[in-house]
Amino acid sequence: MTSVVAVEVAPDLKSCKAYISVLGSAQECQDTLAGLKSAEGYIRRQLAHTVNLRNTPEIRFILDQSIAYGVNMSKLIDDVVSGIHREKGDEENESEA
């Protein structure tokens, strides 16, 4: 799954950076980035037909791993919380015995 996280356009509208997030393995990330770079001309042409600008920006695709990082951190937090709940349950069982 691929998402456009953010797009930064230069003040002169001649270039832009598109931050792309890919949910998958490292190889899938690299393949997606390579596919987007190879389709850059097509995407730029479609943009030129859609948006009326004097210059159509040159697009640079940049891999953004902030979503994957956030998902990983959330999983780690959930693991810690479930570990704390398990420890409390073990302590309660020991005190009852």
Coordinates of C-alpha atoms in Angstrom, one line a residue:
M1 CA 0.0 0.0 0.0
T2 CA 1.4 3.4 -1.0
S3 CA 0.4 6.8 0.4
V4 CA 1.5 10.3 -0.4
V5 CA 2.3 11.7 3.0
A6 CA 3.2 15.3 2.0
V7 CA 4.2 17.4 -0.9
E8 CA 6.5 20.4 -0.7
V9 CA 6.5 22.8 -3.7
A10 CA 9.4 25.3 -4.3
P11 CA 8.3 29.0 -4.3
D12 CA 9.1 29.3 -8.0
L13 CA 6.9 26.2 -8.7
K14 CA 9.6 24.5 -10.8
S15 CA 10.2 21.6 -8.4
C16 CA 8.5 19.7 -5.7
K17 CA 9.2 16.9 -3.3
A18 CA 6.6 14.2 -2.9
Y19 CA 7.0 12.2 0.4
I20 CA 5.8 8.6 -0.2
S21 CA 5.1 6.0 2.5
V22 CA 5.0 2.3 1.5
L23 CA 3.6 -0.3 3.8
G24 CA 5.6 -3.4 3.1
S25 CA 9.1 -4.8 3.1
A26 CA 12.3 -2.9 2.2
Q27 CA 12.3 -4.5 -1.2
E28 CA 8.7 -3.4 -1.8
C29 CA 9.6 0.1 -0.8
Q30 CA 12.5 0.2 -3.2
D31 CA 10.4 -1.3 -6.1
T32 CA 7.6 1.3 -5.5
L33 CA 10.1 4.2 -5.5
A34 CA 11.7 2.9 -8.7
G35 CA 8.3 2.6 -10.3
L36 CA 7.3 6.1 -9.3
K37 CA 10.6 7.5 -10.6
S38 CA 10.1 5.7 -13.9
A39 CA 6.5 7.1 -14.2
E40 CA 7.6 10.6 -13.3
G41 CA 7.2 11.8 -16.9
Y42 CA 3.7 10.4 -17.2
I43 CA 2.7 11.9 -13.8
R44 CA 4.1 15.2 -14.7
R45 CA 2.3 15.2 -18.0
Q46 CA -1.0 14.4 -16.3
L47 CA -0.4 17.2 -13.8
A48 CA 0.2 19.6 -16.6
H49 CA -3.1 18.7 -18.2
T50 CA -4.9 19.0 -14.9
V51 CA -3.4 22.1 -13.3
N52 CA -2.9 25.3 -15.4
L53 CA 0.6 26.5 -14.5
R54 CA 3.3 28.2 -16.5
N55 CA 5.8 25.6 -15.4
T56 CA 5.0 22.1 -14.4
P57 CA 7.1 21.2 -11.4
E58 CA 9.8 18.5 -11.6
I59 CA 8.8 15.9 -9.1
R60 CA 11.2 14.1 -6.8
F61 CA 9.9 11.1 -4.9
I62 CA 11.3 10.7 -1.4
L63 CA 10.6 7.7 0.8
D64 CA 9.0 8.7 4.1
Q65 CA 9.1 6.1 6.8
S66 CA 7.3 8.0 9.5
I67 CA 4.1 6.0 9.2
A68 CA 6.0 2.7 9.5
Y69 CA 8.0 4.1 12.4
G70 CA 4.8 5.2 14.1
V71 CA 3.2 1.7 13.6
N72 CA 6.3 0.1 15.0
M73 CA 6.4 2.4 18.1
S74 CA 2.7 1.7 18.7
K75 CA 3.3 -2.0 18.6
L76 CA 6.2 -1.7 21.0
I77 CA 4.1 0.4 23.4
D78 CA 1.3 -2.2 23.2
D79 CA 3.8 -5.0 24.0
V80 CA 5.1 -3.1 27.1
V81 CA 1.5 -2.4 28.3
S82 CA 0.5 -6.1 27.8
G83 CA 3.7 -7.2 29.7
I84 CA 2.8 -4.9 32.6
H85 CA -0.7 -6.3 32.7
R86 CA 0.7 -9.9 32.7
E87 CA 3.1 -9.0 35.6
K88 CA 0.2 -7.6 37.6
G89 CA -1.8 -10.7 37.0
D90 CA 1.1 -12.9 38.1
E91 CA 1.6 -10.8 41.3
E92 CA -2.0 -11.0 42.2
N93 CA -2.0 -14.8 41.7
E94 CA 1.1 -15.2 44.0
S95 CA -0.5 -13.0 46.7
E96 CA -3.6 -15.1 46.7
A97 CA -1.7 -18.4 47.2

